JSON list of C-alpha atoms in Angstrom, two decimals:
[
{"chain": "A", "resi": 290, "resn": "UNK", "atom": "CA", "xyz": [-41.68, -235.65, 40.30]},
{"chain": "A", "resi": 291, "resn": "UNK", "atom": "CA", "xyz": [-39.80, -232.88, 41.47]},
{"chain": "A", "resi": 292, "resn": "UNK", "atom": "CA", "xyz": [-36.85, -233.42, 43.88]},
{"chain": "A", "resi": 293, "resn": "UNK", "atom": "CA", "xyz": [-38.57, -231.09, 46.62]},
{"chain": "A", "resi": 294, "resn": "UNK", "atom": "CA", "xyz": [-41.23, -233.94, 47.84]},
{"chain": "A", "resi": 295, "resn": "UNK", "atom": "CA", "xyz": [-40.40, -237.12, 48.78]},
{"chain": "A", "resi": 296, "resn": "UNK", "atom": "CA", "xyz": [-42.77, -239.34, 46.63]},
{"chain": "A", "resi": 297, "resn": "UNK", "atom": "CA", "xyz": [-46.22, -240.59, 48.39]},
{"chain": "A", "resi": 298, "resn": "UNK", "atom": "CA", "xyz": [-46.13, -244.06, 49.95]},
{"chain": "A", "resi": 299, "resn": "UNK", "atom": "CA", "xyz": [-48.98, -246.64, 48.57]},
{"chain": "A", "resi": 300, "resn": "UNK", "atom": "CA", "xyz": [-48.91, -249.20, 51.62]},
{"chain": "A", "resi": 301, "resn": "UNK", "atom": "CA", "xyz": [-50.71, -252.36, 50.57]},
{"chain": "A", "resi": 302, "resn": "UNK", "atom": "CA", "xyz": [-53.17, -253.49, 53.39]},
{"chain": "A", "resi": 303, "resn": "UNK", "atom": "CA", "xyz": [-55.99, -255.07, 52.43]},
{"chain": "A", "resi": 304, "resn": "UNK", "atom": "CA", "xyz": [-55.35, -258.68, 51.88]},
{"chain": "A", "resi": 305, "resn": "UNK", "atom": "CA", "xyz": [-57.51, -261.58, 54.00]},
{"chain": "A", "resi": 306, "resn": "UNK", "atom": "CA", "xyz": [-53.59, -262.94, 55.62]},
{"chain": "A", "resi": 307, "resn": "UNK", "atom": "CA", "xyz": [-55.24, -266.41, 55.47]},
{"chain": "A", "resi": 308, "resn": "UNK", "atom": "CA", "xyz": [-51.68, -267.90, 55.54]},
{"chain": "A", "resi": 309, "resn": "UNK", "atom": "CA", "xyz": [-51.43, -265.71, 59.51]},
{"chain": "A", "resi": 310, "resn": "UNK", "atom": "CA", "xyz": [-54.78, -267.57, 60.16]},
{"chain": "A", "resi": 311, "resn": "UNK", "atom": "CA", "xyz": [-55.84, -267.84, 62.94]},
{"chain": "A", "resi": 312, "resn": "UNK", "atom": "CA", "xyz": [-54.11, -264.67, 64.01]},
{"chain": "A", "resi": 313, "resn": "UNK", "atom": "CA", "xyz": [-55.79, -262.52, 61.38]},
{"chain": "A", "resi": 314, "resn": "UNK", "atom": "CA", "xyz": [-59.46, -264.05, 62.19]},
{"chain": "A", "resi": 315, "resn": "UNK", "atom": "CA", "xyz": [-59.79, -261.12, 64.58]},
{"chain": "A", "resi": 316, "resn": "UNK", "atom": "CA", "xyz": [-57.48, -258.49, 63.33]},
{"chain": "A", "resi": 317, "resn": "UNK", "atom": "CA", "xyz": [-56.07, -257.64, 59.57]},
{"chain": "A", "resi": 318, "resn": "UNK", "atom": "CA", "xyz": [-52.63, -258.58, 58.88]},
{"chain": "A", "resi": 319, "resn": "UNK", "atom": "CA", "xyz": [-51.06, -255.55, 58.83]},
{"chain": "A", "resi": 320, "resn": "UNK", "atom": "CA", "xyz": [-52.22, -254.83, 63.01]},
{"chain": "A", "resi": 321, "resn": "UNK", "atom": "CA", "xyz": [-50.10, -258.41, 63.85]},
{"chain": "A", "resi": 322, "resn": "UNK", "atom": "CA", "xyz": [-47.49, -257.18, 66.27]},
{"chain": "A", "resi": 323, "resn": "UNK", "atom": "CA", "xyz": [-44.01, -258.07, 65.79]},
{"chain": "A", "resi": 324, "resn": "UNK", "atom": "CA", "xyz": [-41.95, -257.57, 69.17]},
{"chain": "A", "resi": 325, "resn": "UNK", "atom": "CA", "xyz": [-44.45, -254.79, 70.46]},
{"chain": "A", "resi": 326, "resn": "UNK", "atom": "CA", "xyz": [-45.39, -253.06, 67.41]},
{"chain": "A", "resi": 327, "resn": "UNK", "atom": "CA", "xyz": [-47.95, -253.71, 64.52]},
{"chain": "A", "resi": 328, "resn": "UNK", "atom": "CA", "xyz": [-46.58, -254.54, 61.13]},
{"chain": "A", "resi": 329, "resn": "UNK", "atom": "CA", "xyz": [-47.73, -251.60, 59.35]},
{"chain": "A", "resi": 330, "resn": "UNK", "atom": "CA", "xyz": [-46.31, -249.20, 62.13]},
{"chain": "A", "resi": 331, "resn": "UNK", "atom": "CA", "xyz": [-42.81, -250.64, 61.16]},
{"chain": "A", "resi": 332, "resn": "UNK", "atom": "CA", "xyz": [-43.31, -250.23, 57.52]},
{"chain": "A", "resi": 333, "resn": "UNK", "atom": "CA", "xyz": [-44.36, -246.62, 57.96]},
{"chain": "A", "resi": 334, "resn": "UNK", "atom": "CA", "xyz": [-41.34, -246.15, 60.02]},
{"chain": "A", "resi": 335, "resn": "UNK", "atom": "CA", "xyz": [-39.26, -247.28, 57.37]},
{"chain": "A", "resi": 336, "resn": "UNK", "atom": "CA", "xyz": [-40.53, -244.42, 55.00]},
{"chain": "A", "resi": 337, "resn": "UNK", "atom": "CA", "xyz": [-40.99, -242.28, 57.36]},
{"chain": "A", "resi": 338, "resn": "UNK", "atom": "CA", "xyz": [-37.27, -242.03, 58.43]},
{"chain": "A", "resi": 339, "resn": "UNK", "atom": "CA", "xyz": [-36.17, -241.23, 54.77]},
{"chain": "A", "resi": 340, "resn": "UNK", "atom": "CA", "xyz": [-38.66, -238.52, 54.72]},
{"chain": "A", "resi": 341, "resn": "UNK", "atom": "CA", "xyz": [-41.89, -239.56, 53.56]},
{"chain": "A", "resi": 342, "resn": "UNK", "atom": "CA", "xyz": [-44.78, -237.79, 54.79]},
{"chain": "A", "resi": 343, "resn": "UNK", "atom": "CA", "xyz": [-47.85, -238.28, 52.47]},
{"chain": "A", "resi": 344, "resn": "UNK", "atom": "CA", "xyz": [-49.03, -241.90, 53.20]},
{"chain": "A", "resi": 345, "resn": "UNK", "atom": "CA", "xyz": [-52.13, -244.12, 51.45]},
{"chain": "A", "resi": 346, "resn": "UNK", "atom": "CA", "xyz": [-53.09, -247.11, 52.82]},
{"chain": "A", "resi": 347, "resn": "UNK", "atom": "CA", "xyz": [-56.19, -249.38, 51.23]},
{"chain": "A", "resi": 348, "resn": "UNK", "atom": "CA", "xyz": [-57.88, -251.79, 53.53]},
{"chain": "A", "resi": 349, "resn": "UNK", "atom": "CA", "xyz": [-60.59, -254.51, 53.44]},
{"chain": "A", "resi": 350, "resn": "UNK", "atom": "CA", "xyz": [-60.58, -257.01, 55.88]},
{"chain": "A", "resi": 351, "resn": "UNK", "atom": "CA", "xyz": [-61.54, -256.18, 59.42]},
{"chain": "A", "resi": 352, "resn": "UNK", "atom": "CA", "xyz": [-61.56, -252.38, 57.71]},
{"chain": "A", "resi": 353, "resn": "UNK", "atom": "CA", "xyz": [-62.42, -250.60, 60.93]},
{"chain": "A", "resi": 354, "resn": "UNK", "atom": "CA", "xyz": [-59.73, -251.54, 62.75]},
{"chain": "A", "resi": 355, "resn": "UNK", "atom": "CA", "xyz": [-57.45, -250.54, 59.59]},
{"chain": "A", "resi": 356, "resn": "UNK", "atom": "CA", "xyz": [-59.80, -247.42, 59.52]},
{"chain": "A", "resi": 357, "resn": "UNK", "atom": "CA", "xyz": [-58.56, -246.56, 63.34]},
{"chain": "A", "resi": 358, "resn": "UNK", "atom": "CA", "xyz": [-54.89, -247.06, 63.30]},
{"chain": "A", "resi": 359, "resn": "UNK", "atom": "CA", "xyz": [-54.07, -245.25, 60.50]},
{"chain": "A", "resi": 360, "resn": "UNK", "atom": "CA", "xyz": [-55.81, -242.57, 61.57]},
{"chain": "A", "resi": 361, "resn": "UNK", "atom": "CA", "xyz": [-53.67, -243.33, 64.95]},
{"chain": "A", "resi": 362, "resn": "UNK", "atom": "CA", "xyz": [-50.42, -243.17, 62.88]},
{"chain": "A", "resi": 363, "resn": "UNK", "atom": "CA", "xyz": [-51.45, -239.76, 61.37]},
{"chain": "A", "resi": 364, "resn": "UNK", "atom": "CA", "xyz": [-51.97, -238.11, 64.67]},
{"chain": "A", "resi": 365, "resn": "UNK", "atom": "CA", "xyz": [-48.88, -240.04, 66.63]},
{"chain": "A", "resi": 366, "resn": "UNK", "atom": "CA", "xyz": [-46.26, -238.41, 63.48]},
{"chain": "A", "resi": 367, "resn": "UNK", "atom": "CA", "xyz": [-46.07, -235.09, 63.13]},
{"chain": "A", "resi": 368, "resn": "UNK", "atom": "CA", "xyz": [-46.20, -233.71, 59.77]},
{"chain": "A", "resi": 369, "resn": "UNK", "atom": "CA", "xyz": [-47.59, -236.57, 57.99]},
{"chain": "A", "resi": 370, "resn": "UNK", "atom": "CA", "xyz": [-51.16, -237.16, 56.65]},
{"chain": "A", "resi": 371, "resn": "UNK", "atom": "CA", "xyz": [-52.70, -240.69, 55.66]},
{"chain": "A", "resi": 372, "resn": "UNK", "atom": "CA", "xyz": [-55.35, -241.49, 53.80]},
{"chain": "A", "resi": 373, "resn": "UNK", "atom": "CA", "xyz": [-57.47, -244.76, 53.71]},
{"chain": "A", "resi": 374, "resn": "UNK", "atom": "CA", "xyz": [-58.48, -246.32, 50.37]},
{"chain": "A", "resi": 375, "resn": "UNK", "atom": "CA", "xyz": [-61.54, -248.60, 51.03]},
{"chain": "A", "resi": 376, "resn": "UNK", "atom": "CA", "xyz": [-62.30, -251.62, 49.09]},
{"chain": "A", "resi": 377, "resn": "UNK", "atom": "CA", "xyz": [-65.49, -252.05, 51.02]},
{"chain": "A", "resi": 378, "resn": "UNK", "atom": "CA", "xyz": [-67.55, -254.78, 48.48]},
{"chain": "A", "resi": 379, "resn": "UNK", "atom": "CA", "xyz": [-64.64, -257.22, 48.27]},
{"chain": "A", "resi": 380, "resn": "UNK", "atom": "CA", "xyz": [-60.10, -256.71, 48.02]},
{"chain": "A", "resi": 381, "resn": "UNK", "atom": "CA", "xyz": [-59.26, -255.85, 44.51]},
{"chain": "A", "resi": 382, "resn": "UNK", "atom": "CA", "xyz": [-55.57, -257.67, 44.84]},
{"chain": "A", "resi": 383, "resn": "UNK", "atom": "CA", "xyz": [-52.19, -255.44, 44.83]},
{"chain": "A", "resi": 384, "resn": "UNK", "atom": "CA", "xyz": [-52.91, -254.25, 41.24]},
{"chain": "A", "resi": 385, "resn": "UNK", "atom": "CA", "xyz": [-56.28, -253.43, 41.87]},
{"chain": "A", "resi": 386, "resn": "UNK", "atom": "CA", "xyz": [-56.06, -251.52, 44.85]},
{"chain": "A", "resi": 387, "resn": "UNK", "atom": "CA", "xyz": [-52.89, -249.33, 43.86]},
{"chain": "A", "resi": 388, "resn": "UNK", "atom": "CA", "xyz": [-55.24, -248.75, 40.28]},
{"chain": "A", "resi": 389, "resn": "UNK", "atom": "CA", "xyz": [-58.47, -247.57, 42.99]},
{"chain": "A", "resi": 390, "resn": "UNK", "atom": "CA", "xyz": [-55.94, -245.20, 45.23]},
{"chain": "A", "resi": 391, "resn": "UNK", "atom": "CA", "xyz": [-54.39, -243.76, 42.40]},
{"chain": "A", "resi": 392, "resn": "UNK", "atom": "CA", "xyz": [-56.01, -240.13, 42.99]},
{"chain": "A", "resi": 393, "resn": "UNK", "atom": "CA", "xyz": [-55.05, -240.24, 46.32]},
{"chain": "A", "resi": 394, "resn": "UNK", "atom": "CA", "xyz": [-51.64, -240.43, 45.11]},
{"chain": "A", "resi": 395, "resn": "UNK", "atom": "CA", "xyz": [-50.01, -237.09, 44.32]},
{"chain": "A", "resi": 396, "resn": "UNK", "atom": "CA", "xyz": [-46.49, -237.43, 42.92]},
{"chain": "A", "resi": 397, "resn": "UNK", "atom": "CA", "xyz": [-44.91, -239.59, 39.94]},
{"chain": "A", "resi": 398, "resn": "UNK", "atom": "CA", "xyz": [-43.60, -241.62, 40.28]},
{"chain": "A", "resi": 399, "resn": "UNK", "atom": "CA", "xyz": [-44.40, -242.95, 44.12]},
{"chain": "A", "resi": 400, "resn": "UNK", "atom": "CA", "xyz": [-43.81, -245.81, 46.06]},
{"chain": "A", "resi": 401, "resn": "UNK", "atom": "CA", "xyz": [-45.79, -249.10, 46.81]},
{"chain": "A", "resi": 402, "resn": "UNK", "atom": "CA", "xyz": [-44.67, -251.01, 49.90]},
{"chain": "A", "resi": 403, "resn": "UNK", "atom": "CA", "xyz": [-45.90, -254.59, 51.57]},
{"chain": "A", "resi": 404, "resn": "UNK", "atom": "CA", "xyz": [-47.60, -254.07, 54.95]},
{"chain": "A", "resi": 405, "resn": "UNK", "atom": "CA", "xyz": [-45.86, -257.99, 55.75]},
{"chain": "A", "resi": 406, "resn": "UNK", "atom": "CA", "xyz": [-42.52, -257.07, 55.26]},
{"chain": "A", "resi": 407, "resn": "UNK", "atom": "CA", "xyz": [-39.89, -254.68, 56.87]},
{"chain": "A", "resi": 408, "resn": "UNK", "atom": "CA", "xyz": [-36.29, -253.78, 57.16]},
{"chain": "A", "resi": 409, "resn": "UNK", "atom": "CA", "xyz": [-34.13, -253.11, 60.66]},
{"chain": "A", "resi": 410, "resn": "UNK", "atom": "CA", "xyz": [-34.60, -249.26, 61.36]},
{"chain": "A", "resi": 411, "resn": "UNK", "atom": "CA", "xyz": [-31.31, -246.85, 60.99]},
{"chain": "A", "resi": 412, "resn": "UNK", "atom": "CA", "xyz": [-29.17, -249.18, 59.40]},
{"chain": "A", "resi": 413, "resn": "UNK", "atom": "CA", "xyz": [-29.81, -248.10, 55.90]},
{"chain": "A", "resi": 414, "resn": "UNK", "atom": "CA", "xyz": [-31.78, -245.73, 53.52]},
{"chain": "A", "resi": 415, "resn": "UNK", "atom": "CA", "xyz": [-32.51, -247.73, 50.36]},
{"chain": "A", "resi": 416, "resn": "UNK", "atom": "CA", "xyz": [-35.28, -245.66, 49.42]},
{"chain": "A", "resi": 417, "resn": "UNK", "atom": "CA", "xyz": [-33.20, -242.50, 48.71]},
{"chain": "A", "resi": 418, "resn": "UNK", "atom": "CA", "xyz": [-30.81, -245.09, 46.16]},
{"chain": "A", "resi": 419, "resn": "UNK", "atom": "CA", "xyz": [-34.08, -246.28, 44.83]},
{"chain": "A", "resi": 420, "resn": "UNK", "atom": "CA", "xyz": [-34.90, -241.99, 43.96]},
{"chain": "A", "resi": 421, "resn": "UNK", "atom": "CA", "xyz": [-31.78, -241.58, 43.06]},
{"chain": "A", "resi": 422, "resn": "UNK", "atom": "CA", "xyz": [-31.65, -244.68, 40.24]},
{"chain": "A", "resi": 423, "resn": "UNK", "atom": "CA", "xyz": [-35.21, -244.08, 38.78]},
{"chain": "A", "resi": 424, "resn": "UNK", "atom": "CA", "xyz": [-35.05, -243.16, 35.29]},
{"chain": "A", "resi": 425, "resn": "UNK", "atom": "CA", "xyz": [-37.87, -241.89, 33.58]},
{"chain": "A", "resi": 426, "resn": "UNK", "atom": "CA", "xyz": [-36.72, -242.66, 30.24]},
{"chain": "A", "resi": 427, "resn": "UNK", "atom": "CA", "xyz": [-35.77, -245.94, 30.90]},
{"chain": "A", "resi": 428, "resn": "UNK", "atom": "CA", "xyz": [-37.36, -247.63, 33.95]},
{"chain": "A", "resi": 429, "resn": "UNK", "atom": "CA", "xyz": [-40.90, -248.34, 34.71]},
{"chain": "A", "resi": 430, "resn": "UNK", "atom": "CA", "xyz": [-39.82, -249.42, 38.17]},
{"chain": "A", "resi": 431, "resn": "UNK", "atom": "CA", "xyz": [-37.21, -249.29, 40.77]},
{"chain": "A", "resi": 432, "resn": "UNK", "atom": "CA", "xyz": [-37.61, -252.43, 42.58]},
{"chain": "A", "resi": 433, "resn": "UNK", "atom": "CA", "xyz": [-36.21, -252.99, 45.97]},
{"chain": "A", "resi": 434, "resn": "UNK", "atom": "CA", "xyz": [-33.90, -256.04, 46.59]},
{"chain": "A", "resi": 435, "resn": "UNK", "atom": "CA", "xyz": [-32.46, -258.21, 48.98]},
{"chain": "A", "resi": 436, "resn": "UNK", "atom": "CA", "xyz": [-29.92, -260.92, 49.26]},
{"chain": "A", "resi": 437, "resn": "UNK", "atom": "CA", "xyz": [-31.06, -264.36, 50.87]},
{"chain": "A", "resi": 438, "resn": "UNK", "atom": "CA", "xyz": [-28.95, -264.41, 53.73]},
{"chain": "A", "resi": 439, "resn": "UNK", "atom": "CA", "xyz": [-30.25, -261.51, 55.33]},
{"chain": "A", "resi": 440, "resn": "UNK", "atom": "CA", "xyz": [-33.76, -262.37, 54.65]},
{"chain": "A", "resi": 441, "resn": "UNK", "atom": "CA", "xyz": [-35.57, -263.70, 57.77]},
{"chain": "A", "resi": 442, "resn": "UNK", "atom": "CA", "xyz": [-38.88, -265.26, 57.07]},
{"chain": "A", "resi": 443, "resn": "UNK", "atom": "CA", "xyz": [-39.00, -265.72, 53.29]},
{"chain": "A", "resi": 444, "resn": "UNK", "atom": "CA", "xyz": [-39.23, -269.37, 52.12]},
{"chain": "A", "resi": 445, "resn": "UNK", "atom": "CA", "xyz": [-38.13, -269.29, 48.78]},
{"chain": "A", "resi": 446, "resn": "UNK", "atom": "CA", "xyz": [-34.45, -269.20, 47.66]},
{"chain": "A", "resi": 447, "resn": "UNK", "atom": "CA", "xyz": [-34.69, -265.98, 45.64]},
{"chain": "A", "resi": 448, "resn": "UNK", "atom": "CA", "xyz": [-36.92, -264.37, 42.85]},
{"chain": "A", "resi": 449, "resn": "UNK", "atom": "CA", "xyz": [-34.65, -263.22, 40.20]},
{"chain": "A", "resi": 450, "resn": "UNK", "atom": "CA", "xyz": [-31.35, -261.81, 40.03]},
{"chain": "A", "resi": 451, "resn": "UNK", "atom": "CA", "xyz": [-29.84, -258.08, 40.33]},
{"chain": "A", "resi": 452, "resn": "UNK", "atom": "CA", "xyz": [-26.69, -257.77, 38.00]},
{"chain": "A", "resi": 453, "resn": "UNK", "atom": "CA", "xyz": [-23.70, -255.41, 39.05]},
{"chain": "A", "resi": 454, "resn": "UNK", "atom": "CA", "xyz": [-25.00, -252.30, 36.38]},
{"chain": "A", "resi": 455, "resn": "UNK", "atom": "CA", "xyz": [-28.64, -252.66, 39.05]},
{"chain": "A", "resi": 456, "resn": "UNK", "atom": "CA", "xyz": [-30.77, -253.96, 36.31]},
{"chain": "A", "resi": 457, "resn": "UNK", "atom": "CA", "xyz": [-32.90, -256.98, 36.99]},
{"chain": "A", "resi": 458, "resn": "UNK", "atom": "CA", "xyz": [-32.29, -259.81, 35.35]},
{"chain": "A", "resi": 459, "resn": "UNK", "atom": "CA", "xyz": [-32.98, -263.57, 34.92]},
{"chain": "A", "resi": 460, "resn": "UNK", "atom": "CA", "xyz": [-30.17, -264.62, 35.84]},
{"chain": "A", "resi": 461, "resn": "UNK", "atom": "CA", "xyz": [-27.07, -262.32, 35.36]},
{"chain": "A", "resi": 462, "resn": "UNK", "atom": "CA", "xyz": [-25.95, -261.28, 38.83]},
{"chain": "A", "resi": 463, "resn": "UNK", "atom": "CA", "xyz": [-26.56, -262.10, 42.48]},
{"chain": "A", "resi": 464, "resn": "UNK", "atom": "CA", "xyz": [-29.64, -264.06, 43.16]},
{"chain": "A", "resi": 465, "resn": "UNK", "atom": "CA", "xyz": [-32.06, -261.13, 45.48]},
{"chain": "A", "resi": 466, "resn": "UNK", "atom": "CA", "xyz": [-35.69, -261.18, 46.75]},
{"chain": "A", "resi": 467, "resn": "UNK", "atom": "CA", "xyz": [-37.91, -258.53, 45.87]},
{"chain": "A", "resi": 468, "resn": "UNK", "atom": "CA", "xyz": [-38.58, -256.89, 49.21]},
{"chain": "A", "resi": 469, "resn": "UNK", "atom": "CA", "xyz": [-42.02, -255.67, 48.44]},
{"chain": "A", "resi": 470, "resn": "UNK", "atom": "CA", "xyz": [-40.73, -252.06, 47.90]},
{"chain": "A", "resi": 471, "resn": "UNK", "atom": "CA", "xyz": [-41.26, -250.32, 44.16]},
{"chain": "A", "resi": 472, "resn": "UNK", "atom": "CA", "xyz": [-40.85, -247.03, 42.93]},
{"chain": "A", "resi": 473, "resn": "UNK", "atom": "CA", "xyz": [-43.43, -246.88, 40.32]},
{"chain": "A", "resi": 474, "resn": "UNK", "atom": "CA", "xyz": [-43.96, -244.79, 37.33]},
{"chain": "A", "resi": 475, "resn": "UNK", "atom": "CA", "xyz": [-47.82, -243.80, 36.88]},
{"chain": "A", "resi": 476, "resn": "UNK", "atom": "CA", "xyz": [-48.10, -244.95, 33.21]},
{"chain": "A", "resi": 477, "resn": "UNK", "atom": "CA", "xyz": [-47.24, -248.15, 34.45]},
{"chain": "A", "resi": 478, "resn": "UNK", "atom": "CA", "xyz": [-51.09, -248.03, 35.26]},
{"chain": "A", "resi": 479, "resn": "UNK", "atom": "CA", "xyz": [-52.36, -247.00, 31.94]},
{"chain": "A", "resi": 480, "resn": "UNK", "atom": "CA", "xyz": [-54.80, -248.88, 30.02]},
{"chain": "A", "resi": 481, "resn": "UNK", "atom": "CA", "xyz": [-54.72, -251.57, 33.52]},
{"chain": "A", "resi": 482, "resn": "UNK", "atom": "CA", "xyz": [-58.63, -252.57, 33.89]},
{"chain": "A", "resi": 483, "resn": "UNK", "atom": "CA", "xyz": [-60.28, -251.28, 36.93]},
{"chain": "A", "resi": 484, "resn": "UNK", "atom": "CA", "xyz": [-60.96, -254.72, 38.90]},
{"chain": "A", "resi": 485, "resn": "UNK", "atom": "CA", "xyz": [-58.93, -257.25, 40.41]},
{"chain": "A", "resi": 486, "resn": "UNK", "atom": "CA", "xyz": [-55.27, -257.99, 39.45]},
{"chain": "A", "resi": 487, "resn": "UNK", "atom": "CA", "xyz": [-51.68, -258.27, 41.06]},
{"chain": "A", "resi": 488, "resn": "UNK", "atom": "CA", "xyz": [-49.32, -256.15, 40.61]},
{"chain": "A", "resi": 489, "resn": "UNK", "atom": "CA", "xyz": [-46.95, -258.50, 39.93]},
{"chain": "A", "resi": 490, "resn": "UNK", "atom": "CA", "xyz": [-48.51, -258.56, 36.65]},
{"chain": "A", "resi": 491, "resn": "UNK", "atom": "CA", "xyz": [-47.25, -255.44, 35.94]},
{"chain": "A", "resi": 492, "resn": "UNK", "atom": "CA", "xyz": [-44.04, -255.93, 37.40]},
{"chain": "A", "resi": 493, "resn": "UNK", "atom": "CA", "xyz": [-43.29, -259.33, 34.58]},
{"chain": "A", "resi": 494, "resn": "UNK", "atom": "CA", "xyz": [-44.29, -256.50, 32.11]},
{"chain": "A", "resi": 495, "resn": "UNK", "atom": "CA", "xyz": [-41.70, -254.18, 33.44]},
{"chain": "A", "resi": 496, "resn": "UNK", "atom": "CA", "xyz": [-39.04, -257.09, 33.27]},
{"chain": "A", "resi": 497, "resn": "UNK", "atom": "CA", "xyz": [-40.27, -258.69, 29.86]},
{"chain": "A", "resi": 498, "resn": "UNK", "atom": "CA", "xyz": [-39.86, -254.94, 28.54]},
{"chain": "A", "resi": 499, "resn": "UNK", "atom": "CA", "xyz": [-35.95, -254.81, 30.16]},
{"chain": "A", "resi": 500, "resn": "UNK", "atom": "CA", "xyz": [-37.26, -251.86, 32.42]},
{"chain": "A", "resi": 501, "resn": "UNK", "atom": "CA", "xyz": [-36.90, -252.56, 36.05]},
{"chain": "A", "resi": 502, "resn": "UNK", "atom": "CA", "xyz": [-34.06, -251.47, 37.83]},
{"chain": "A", "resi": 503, "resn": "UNK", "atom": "CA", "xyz": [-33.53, -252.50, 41.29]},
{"chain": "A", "resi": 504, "resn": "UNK", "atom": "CA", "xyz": [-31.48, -251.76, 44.69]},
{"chain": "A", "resi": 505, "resn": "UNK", "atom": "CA", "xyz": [-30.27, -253.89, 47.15]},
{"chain": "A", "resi": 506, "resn": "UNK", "atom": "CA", "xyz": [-30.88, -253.63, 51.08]},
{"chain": "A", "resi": 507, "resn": "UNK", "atom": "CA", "xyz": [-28.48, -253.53, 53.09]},
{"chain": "A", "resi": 508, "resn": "UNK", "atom": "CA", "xyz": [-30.03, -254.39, 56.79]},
{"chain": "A", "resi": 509, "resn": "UNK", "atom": "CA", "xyz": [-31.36, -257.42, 57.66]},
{"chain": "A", "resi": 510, "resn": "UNK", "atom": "CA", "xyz": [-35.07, -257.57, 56.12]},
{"chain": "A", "resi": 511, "resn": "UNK", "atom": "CA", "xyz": [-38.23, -259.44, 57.90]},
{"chain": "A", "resi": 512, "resn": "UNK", "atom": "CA", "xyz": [-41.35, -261.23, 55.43]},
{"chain": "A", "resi": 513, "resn": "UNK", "atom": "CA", "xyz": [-43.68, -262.06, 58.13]},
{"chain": "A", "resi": 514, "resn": "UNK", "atom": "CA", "xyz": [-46.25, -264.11, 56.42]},
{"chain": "A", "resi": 515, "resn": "UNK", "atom": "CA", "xyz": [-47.21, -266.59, 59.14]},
{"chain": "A", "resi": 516, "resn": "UNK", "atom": "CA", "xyz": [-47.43, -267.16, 62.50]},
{"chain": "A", "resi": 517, "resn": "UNK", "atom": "CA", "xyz": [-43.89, -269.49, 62.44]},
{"chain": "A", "resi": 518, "resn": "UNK", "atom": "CA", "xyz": [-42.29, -266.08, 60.78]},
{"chain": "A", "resi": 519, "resn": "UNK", "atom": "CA", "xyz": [-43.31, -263.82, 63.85]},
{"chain": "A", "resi": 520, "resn": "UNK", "atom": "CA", "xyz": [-41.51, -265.94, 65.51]},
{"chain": "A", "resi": 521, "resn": "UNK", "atom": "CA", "xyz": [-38.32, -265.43, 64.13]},
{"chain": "A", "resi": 522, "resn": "UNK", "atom": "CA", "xyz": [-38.50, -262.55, 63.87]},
{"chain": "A", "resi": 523, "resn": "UNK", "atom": "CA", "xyz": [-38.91, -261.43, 66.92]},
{"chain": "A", "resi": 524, "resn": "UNK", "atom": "CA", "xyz": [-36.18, -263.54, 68.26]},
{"chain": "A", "resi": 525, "resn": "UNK", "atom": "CA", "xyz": [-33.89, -262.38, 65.25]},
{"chain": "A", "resi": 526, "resn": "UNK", "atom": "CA", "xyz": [-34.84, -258.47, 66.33]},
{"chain": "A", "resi": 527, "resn": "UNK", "atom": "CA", "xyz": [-34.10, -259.70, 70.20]},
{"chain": "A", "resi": 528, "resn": "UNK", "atom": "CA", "xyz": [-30.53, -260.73, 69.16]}
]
């Protein structure tokens, strides 16, 4: 990748959300509104203000109303274009659907974010430190990270741990979250069947192999996977 474009942004929106039912029984996850504004519009915004401009987001469920809004967000931001990668026969999982929108994808390596989670706006730029520690030679992935206590939402105590040289480890360092952010190398993809799988699959390869690096976040971050987490949010974003 060349230091001139900020890499493309692979938004992941095509899960069912049954754990938002009965919210998402009518409208996809990503469209939920969080204090005013649909999950997907903050994520976006979070890119967005570091300077990305090339955007693909896959959809499934409810796809037409997926279809609509990003072609909303493409003509509401200036300078930006979005593409929609449709998994119309059934969702292919986070693996999948990154392996499908690959094409649309034009830099290497580029980011994958969660439409479900985001961070508070203008109080930092994590992506940048993510571009800045991806190394080609020896990472696979830059993962984003968060620590527990400013996690709102997120019921488990932590995922793995992020030691003090930004490698992630088992459990050398501070116990973080993954914040459904990567930077992702291409070959990461190679040889990865074209059907359904996670991507966390590939990220436990990255880690078995010692090549994920990871960044921490430092804003208060919001995993809004059910109804009882738009709550708080919105009444942690109101204080």
């Amino acid at each position: 990748m060349t230091k001139e474009r900020f890499p493309d942004v692979m938004v992941l929106a095509a899960g069912l959300g049954k754990r938002m039912l009965p919210l998402t029984q009518t409208k996809p996850k990503p469209l939920i509104e969080v204090a005013g504004k649909p999950l997907i519009d903050r994520v976006v915004a979070n890119a967005h203000a570091e300077g990305a401009t090339q955007f693909v987001v896959n959809a499934h469920h409810h796809a037409d109303q997926m279809k609509a809004r990003v072609a909303a967000l493409g003509a509401s931001i200036g300078g930006t274009r979005f593409q929609l990668s449709l998994e119309a026969d059934a969702p292919l999982d986070t693996g999948g659907g990154i392996k499908r929108a690959l094409p649309l994808l034009g830099t290497d390596p580029f980011l994958v974010m969660n439409a479900d989670s985001f961070w508070t706006l203008g109080r930092d730029k994590p992506l940048a430190r993510m571009i800045e520690r991806f190394d080609a030679d020896a990472t696979d992935m830059v993962l984003l990270c968060v620590h527990p206590r400013d996690a709102v939402g997120f019921r488990r105590s932590h995922d793995f741990c992020l030691d003090p040289r930004g490698r992630i480890t088992n459990d050398g360092g501070a116990p973080v979250i993954y914040a459904g952010v990567a930077l992702v190398a291409r070959k990461v993809f190679e040889g990865a069947a074209d059907n359904v799988f996670s991507f966390y699959d590939l990220i436990e390869r990255g880690f078995e192999g010692g090549r994920l690096a990871g960044v921490a976040l430092d804003a208060p971050w919001f995993h809004v996977g059910d109804p009882d987490s738009v709550a708080k949010s919105e009444n942690m974003l109101r204080s």
